[in-house]
mmCIF file of C-alpha atoms in Angstrom:
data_model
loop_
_atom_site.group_PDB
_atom_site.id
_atom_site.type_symbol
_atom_site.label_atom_id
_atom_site.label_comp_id
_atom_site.label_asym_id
_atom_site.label_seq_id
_atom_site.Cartn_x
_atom_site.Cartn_y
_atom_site.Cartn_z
ATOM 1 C CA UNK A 1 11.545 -31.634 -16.614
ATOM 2 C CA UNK A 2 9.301 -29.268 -14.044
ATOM 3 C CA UNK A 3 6.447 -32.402 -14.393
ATOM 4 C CA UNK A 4 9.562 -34.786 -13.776
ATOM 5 C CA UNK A 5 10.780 -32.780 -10.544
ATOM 6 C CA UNK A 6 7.065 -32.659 -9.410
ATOM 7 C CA UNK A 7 6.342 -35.909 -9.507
ATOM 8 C CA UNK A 8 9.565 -36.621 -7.523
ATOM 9 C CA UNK A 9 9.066 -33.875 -4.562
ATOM 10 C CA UNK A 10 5.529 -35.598 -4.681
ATOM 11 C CA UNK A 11 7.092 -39.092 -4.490
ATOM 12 C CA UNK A 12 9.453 -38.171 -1.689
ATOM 13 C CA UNK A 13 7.345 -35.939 0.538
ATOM 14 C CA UNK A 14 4.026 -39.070 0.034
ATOM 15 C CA UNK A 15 7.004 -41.556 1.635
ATOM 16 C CA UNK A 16 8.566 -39.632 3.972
ATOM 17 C CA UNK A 17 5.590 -37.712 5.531
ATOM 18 C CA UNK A 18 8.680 -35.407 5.917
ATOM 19 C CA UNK A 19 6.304 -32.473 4.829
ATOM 20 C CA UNK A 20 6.653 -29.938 7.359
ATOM 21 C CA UNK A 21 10.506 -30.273 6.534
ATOM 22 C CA UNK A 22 10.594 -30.537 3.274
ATOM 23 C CA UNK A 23 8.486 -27.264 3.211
ATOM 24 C CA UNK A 24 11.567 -25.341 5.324
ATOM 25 C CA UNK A 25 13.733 -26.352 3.339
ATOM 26 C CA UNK A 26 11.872 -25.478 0.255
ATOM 27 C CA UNK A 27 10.799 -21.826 1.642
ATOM 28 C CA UNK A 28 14.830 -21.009 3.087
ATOM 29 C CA UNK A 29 16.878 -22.739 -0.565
ATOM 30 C CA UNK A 30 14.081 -22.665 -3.353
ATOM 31 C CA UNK A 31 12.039 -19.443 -2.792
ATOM 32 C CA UNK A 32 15.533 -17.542 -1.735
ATOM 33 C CA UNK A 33 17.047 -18.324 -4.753
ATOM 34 C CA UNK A 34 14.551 -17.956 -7.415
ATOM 35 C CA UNK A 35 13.188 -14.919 -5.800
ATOM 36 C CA UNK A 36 16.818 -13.344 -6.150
ATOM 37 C CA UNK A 37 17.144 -14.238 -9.819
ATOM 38 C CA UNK A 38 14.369 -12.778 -10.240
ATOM 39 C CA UNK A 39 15.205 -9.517 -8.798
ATOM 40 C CA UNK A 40 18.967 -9.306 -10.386
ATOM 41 C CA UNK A 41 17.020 -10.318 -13.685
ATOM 42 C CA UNK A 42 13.836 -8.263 -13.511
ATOM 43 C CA UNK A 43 15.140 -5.124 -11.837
ATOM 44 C CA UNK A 44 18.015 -4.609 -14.571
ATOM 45 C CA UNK A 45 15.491 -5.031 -17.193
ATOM 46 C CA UNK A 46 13.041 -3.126 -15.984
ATOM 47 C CA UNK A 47 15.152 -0.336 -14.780
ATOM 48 C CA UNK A 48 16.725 -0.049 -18.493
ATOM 49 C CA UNK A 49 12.724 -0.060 -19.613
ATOM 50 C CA UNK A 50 11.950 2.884 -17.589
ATOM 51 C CA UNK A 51 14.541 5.125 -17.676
ATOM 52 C CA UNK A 52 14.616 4.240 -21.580
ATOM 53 C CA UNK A 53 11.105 5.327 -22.085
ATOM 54 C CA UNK A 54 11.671 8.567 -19.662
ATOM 55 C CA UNK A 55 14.543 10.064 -21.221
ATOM 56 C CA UNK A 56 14.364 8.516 -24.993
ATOM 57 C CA UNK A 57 10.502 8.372 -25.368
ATOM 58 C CA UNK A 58 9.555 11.267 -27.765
ATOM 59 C CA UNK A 59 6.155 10.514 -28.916
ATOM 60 C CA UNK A 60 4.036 8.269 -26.531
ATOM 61 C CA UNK A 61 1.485 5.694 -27.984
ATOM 62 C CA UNK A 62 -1.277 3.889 -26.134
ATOM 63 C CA UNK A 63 1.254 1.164 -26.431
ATOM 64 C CA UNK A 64 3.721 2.627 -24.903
ATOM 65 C CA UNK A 65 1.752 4.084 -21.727
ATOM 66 C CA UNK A 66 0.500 0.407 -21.353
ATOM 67 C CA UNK A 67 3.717 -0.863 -21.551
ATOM 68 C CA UNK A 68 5.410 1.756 -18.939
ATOM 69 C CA UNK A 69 2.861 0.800 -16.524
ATOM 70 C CA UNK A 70 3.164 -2.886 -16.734
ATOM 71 C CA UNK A 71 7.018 -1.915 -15.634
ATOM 72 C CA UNK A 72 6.122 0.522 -13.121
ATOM 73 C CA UNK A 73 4.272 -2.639 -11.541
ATOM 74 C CA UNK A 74 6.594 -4.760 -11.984
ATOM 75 C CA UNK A 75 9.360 -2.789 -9.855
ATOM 76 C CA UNK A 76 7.488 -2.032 -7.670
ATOM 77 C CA UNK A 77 6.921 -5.865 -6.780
ATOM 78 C CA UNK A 78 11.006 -6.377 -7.611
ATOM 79 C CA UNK A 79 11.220 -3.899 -4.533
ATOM 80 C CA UNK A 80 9.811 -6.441 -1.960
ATOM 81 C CA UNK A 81 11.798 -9.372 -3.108
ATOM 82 C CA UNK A 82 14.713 -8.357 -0.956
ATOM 83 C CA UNK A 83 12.438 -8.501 2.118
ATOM 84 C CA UNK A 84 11.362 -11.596 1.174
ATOM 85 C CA UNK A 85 14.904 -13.160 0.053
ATOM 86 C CA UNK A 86 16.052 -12.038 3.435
ATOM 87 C CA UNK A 87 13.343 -13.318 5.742
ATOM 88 C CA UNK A 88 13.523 -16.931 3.533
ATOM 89 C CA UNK A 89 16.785 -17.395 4.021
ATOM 90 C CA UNK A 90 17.313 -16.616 7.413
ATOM 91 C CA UNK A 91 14.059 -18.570 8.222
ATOM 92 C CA UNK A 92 13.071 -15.462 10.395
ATOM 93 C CA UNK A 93 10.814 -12.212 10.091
ATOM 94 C CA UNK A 94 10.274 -8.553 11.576
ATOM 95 C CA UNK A 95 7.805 -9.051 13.937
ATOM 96 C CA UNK A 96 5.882 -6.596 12.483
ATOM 97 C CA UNK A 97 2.410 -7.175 10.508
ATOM 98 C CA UNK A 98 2.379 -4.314 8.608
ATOM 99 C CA UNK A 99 5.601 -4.909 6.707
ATOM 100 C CA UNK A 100 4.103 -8.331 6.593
ATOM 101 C CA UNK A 101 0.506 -7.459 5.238
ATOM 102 C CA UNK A 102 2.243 -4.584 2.904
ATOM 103 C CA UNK A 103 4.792 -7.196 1.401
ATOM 104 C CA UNK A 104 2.347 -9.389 0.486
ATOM 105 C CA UNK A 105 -0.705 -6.664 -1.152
ATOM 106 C CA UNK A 106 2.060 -5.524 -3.295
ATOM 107 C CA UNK A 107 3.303 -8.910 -4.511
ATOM 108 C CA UNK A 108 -0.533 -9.513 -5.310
ATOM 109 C CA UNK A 109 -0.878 -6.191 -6.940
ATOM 110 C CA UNK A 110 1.667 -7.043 -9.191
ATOM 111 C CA UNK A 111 0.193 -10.423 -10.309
ATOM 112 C CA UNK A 112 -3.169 -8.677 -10.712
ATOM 113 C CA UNK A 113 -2.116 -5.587 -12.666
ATOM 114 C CA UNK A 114 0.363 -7.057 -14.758
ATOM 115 C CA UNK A 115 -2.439 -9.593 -16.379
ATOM 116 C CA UNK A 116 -4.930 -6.693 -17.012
ATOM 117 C CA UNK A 117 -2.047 -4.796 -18.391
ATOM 118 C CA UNK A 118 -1.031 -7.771 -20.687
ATOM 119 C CA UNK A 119 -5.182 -8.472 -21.836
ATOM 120 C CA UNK A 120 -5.430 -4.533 -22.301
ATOM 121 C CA UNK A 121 -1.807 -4.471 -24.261
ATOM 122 C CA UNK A 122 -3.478 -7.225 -26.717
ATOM 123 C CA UNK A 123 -6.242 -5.115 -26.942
ATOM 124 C CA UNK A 124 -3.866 -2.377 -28.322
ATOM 125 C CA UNK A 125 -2.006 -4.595 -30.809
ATOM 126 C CA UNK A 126 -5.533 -5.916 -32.475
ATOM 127 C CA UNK A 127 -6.949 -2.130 -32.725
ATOM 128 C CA UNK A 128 -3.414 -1.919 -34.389
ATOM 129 C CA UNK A 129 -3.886 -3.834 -36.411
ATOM 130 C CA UNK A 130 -7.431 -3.279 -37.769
ATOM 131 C CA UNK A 131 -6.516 0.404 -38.175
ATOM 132 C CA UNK A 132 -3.150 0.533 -39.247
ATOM 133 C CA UNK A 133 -3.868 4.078 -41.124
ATOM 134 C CA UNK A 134 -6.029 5.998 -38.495
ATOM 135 C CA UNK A 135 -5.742 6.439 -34.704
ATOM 136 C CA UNK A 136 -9.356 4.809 -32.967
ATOM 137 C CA UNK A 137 -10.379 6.050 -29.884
ATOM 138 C CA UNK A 138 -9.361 3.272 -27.865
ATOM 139 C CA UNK A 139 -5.377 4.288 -29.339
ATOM 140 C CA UNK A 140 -5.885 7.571 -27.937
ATOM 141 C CA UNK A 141 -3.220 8.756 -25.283
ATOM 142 C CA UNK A 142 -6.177 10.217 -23.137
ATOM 143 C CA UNK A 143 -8.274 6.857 -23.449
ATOM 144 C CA UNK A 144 -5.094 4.896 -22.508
ATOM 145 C CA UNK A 145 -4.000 7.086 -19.267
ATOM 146 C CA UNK A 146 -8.204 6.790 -18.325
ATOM 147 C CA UNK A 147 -7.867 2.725 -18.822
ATOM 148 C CA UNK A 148 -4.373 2.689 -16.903
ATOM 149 C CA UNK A 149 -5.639 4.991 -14.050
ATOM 150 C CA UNK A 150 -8.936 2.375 -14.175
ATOM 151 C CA UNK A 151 -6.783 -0.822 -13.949
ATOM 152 C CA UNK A 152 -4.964 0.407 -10.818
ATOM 153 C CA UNK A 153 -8.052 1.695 -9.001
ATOM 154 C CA UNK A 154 -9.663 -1.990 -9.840
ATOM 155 C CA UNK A 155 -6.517 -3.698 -8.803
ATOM 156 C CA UNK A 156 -6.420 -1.872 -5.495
ATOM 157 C CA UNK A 157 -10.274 -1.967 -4.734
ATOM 158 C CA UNK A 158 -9.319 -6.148 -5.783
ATOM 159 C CA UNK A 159 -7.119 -6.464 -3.252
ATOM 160 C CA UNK A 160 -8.479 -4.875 -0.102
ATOM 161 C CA UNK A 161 -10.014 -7.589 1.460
ATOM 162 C CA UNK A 162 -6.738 -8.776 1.455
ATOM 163 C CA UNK A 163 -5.587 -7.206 4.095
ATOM 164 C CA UNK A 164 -8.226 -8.576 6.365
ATOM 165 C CA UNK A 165 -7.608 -12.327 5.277
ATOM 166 C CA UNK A 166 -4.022 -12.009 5.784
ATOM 167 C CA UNK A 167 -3.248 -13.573 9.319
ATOM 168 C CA UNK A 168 -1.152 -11.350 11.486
ATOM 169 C CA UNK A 169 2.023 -12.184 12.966
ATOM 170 C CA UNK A 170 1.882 -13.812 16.419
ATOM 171 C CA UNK A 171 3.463 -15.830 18.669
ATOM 172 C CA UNK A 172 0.908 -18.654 17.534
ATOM 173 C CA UNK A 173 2.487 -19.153 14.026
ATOM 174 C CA UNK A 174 5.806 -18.815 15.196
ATOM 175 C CA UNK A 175 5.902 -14.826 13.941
ATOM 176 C CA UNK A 176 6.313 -15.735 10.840
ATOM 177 C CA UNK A 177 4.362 -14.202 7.582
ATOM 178 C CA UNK A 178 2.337 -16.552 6.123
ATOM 179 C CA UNK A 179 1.354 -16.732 2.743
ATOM 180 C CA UNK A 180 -2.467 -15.918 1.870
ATOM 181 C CA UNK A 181 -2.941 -19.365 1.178
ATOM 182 C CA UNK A 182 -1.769 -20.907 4.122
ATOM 183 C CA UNK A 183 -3.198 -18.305 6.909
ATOM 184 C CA UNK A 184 -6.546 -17.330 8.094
ATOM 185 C CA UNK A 185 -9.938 -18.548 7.604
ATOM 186 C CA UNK A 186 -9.222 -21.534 5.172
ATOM 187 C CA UNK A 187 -13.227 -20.834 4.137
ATOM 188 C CA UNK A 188 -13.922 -17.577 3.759
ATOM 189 C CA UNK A 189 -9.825 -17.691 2.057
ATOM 190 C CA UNK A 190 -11.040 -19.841 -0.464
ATOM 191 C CA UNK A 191 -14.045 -18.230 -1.510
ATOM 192 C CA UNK A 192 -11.808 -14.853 -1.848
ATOM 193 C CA UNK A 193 -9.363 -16.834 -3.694
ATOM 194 C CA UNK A 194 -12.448 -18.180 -6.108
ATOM 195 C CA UNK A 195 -13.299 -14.743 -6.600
ATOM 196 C CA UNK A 196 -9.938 -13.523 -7.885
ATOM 197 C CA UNK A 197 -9.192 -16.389 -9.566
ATOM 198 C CA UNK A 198 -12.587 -15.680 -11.639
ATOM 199 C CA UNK A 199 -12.359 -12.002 -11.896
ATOM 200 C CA UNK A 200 -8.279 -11.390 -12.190
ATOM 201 C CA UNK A 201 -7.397 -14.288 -14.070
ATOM 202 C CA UNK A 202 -9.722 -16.583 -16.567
ATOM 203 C CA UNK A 203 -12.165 -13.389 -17.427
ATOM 204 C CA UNK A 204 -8.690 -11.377 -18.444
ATOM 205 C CA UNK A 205 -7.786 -14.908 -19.819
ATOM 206 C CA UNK A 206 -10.781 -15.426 -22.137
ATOM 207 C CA UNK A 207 -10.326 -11.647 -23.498
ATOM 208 C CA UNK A 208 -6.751 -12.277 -24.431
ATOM 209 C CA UNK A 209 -7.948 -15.353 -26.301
ATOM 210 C CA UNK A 210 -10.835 -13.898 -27.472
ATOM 211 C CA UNK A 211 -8.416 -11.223 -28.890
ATOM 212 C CA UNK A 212 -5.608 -13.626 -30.285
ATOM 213 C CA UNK A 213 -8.572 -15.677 -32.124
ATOM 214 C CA UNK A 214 -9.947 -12.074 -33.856
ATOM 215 C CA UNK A 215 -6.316 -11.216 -34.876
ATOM 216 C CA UNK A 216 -5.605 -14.764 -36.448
ATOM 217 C CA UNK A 217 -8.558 -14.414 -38.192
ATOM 218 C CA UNK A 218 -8.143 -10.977 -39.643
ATOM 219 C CA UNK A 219 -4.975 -11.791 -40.426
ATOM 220 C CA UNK A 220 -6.267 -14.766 -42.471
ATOM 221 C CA UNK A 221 -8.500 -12.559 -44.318
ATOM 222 C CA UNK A 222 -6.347 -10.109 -45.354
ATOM 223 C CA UNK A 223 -3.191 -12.280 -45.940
ATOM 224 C CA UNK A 224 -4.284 -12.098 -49.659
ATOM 225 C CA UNK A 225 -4.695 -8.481 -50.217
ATOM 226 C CA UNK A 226 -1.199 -7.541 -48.395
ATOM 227 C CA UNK A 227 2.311 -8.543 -50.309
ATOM 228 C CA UNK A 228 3.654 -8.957 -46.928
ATOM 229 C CA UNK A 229 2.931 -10.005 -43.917
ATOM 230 C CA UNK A 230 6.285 -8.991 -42.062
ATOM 231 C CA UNK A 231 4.481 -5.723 -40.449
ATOM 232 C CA UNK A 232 2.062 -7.621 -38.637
ATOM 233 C CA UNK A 233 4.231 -9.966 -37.462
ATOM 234 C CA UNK A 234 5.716 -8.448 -34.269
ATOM 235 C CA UNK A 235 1.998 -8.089 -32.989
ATOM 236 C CA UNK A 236 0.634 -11.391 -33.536
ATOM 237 C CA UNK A 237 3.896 -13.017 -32.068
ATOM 238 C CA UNK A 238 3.090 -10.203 -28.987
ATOM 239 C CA UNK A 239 -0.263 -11.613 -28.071
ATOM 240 C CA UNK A 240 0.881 -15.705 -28.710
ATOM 241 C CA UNK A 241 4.242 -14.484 -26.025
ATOM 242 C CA UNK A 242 1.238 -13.535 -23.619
ATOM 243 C CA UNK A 243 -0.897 -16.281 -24.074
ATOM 244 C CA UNK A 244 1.739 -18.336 -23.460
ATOM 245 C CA UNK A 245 3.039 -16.436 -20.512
ATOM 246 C CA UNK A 246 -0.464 -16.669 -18.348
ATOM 247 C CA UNK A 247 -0.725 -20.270 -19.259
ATOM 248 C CA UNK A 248 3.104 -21.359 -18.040
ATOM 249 C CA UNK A 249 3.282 -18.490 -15.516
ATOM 250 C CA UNK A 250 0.020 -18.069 -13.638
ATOM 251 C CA UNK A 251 -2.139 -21.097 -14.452
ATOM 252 C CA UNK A 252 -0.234 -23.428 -11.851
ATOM 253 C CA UNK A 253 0.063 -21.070 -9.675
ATOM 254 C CA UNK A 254 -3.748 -20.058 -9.630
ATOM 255 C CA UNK A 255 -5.020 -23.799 -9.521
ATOM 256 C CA UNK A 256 -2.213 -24.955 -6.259
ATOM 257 C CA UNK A 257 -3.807 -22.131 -4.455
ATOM 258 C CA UNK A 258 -7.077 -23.031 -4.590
ATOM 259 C CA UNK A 259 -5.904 -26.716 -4.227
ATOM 260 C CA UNK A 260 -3.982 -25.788 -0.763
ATOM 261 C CA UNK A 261 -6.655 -23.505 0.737
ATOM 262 C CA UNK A 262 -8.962 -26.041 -0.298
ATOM 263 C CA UNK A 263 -6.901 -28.994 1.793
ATOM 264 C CA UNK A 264 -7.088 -26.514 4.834
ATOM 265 C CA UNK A 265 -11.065 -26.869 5.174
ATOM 266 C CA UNK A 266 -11.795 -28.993 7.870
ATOM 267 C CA UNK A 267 -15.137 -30.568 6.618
ATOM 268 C CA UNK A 268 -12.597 -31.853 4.148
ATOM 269 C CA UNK A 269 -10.753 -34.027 6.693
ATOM 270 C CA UNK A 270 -7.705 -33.983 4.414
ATOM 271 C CA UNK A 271 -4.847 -35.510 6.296
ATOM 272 C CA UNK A 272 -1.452 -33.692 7.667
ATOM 273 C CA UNK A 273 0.291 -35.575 5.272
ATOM 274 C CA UNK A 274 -1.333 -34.613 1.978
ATOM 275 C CA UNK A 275 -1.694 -30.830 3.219
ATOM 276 C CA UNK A 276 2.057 -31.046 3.467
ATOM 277 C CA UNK A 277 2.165 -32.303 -0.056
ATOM 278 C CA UNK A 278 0.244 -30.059 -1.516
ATOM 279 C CA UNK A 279 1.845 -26.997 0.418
ATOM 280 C CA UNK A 280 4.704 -28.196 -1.325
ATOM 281 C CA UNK A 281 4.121 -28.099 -4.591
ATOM 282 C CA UNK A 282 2.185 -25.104 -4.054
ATOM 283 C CA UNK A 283 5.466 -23.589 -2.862
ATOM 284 C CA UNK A 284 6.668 -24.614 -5.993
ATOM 285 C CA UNK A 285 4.567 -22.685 -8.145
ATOM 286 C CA UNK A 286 4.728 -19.446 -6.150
ATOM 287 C CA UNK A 287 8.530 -17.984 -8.001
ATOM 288 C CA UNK A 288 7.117 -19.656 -11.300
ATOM 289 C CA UNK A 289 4.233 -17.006 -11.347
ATOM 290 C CA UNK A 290 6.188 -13.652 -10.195
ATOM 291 C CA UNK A 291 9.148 -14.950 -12.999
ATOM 292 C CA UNK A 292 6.670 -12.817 -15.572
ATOM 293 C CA UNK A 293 8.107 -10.152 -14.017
ATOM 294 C CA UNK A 294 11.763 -11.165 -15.050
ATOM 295 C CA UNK A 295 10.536 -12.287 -18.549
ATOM 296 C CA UNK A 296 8.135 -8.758 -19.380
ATOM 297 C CA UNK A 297 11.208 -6.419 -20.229
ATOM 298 C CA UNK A 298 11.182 -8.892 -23.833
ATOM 299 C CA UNK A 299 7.661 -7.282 -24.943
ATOM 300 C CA UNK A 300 9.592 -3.792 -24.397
ATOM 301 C CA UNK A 301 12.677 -5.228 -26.489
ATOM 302 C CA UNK A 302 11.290 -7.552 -28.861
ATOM 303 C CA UNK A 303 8.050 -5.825 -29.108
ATOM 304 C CA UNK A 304 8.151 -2.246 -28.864
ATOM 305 C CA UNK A 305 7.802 0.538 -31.114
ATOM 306 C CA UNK A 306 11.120 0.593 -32.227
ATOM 307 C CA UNK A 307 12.006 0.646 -28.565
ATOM 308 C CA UNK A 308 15.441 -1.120 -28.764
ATOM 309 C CA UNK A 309 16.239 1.082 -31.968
ATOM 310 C CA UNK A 310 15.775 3.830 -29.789
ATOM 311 C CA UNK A 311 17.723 2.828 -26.618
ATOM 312 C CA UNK A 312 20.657 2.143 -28.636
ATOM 313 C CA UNK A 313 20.709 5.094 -30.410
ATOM 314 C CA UNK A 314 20.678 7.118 -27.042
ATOM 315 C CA UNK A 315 23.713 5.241 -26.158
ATOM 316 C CA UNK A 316 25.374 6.165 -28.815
ATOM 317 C CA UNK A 317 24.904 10.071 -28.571
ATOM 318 C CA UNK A 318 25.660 9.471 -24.826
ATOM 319 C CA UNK A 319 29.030 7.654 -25.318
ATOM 320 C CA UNK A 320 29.702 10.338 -28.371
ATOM 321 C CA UNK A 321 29.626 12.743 -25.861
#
């Protein structure tokens, strides 16, 4: 159905030439409304994830710390949706660059922290796994606040450069806040964009994979010796959820980027008209990539250490009361 739409919006924009247009309208219906589902969807589940882990967390695993942070990042990216919501939909911004420049690190930070959060979380479920009956080093509370402090302090060192690609608002682009792909150098944007693509996406990618193939395999090899299998269960379905979230979520997103920064070189020579096209479906992709914030409070419910157990039995004791 998505391949169906694309090919349409392709169809339409390739006849019309109506580009510039069709990208308004796009950016002030599309982006508006998926970027409010989002919040309603993502902030209520990860508000319930944080205040359940706060307040009914007794005993904190490397699991769990992992886990907290990927919500901590996610809310904190939920918090700038109503900027952008606001500015989409009235097709107008605050003429200011830092709210601009600000708006857009954090939505970044979110994308880039909530993949190494997700490789580091299948990590955790394969060491799991493989030592069920003793706690290794790398399931340590200590190691896991050291990794989690490490991710953020990559993330942020990531993203700094950033800020200095990000074209500031001016009369010249109508003082609106562009999107990283479709402002500043197109050049020296896509080699940037090459980089993070590289180093915050596939390598995280390959580890995850590497990861899920290790797991099916031990799996495999001790299917045999175990009478069941329903213990491991919630952790293998855990890493094939994330698999399948960065290849749906981010994957489209990560190649249209490229693709439209790409289109913006001038040595190119790419016409008006395809830019437009490809802006467009590069719009497109943008809500489909920030939705894993929506769709991460499942790991917490469906995946957790008897997290949903837990939340319901603190609702009962509060309603008791």
């Amino acid at each position: 159905m998505v391949v169906f739409f694309f090919l349409l919006t392709f169809q339409a924009v390739n006849e019309t030439c109506g580009s510039l247009l069709m990208n308004r309208v796009l950016e002030k219906y599309y982006l508006s409304t998926m970027y409010s589902l989002e919040f309603i969807l993502g902030f209520t589940g990860n508000t319930i994830v944080v205040f359940g882990y706060i307040f009914c967390l007794k005993k904190w695993k490397s699991g769990n710390i992992y886990l907290f942070n990927l919500s901590l990042s996610d809310l904190l990216f939920l918090c700038t949706l109503p900027i952008l919501v606001n500015s989409y939909s009235r097709d107008q911004w605050a003429k200011e660059s830092i709210l601009c420049h600000s708006n857009r690190f954090l939505l970044h930070a979110n994308l880039y922290s909530s993949i190494l959060f997700l490789t580091v979380i299948s990590i955790d479920r394969y060491m799991l796994i493989k030592y069920p009956f003793r706690e290794h080093i790398l399931q340590k509370r200590k190691t896991a606040l050291i990794v989690s402090v490490a991710l953020w302090v990559g993330v942020i060192l990531e993203l700094l450069p950033l800020v200095y690609f990000l074209e500031p608002i001016t009369a010249a682009n109508n003082y609106k806040c562009l999107d990283y792909a479709s402002s500043g150098h197109p050049v020296e944007n896509f080699i940037y964009s090459m980089f993070l693509t590289a180093f915050g996406f596939l390598i995280p990618l390959v580890i995850m994979c590497c990861f899920y193939v290790k797991m099916v395999v031990f799996l495999k090899s001790r299917s045999e010796q175990l009478s069941s299998l329903l213990t491991l269960e919630k952790p293998l379905t855990l890493v094939v959820l994330t698999v399948v979230i960065f290849s749906v979520l981010f994957t489209p997103y990560h190649i249209m980027r490229n693709v439209r920064l790409a289109s913006r070189i001038p040595a190119l020579n790419v016409s008006l008209c395809t830019q437009g096209v490809i802006n467009t479906v590069y719009i497109i992709t943008r809500p489909i990539a920030f939705l894993n914030s929506a769709v991460n409070p499942v790991f917490y419910f469906l995946m957790g250490d008897h997290f949903r157990e837990m939340l319901m039995a603190k609702l009962r004791q509060l309603l008791s009361r």
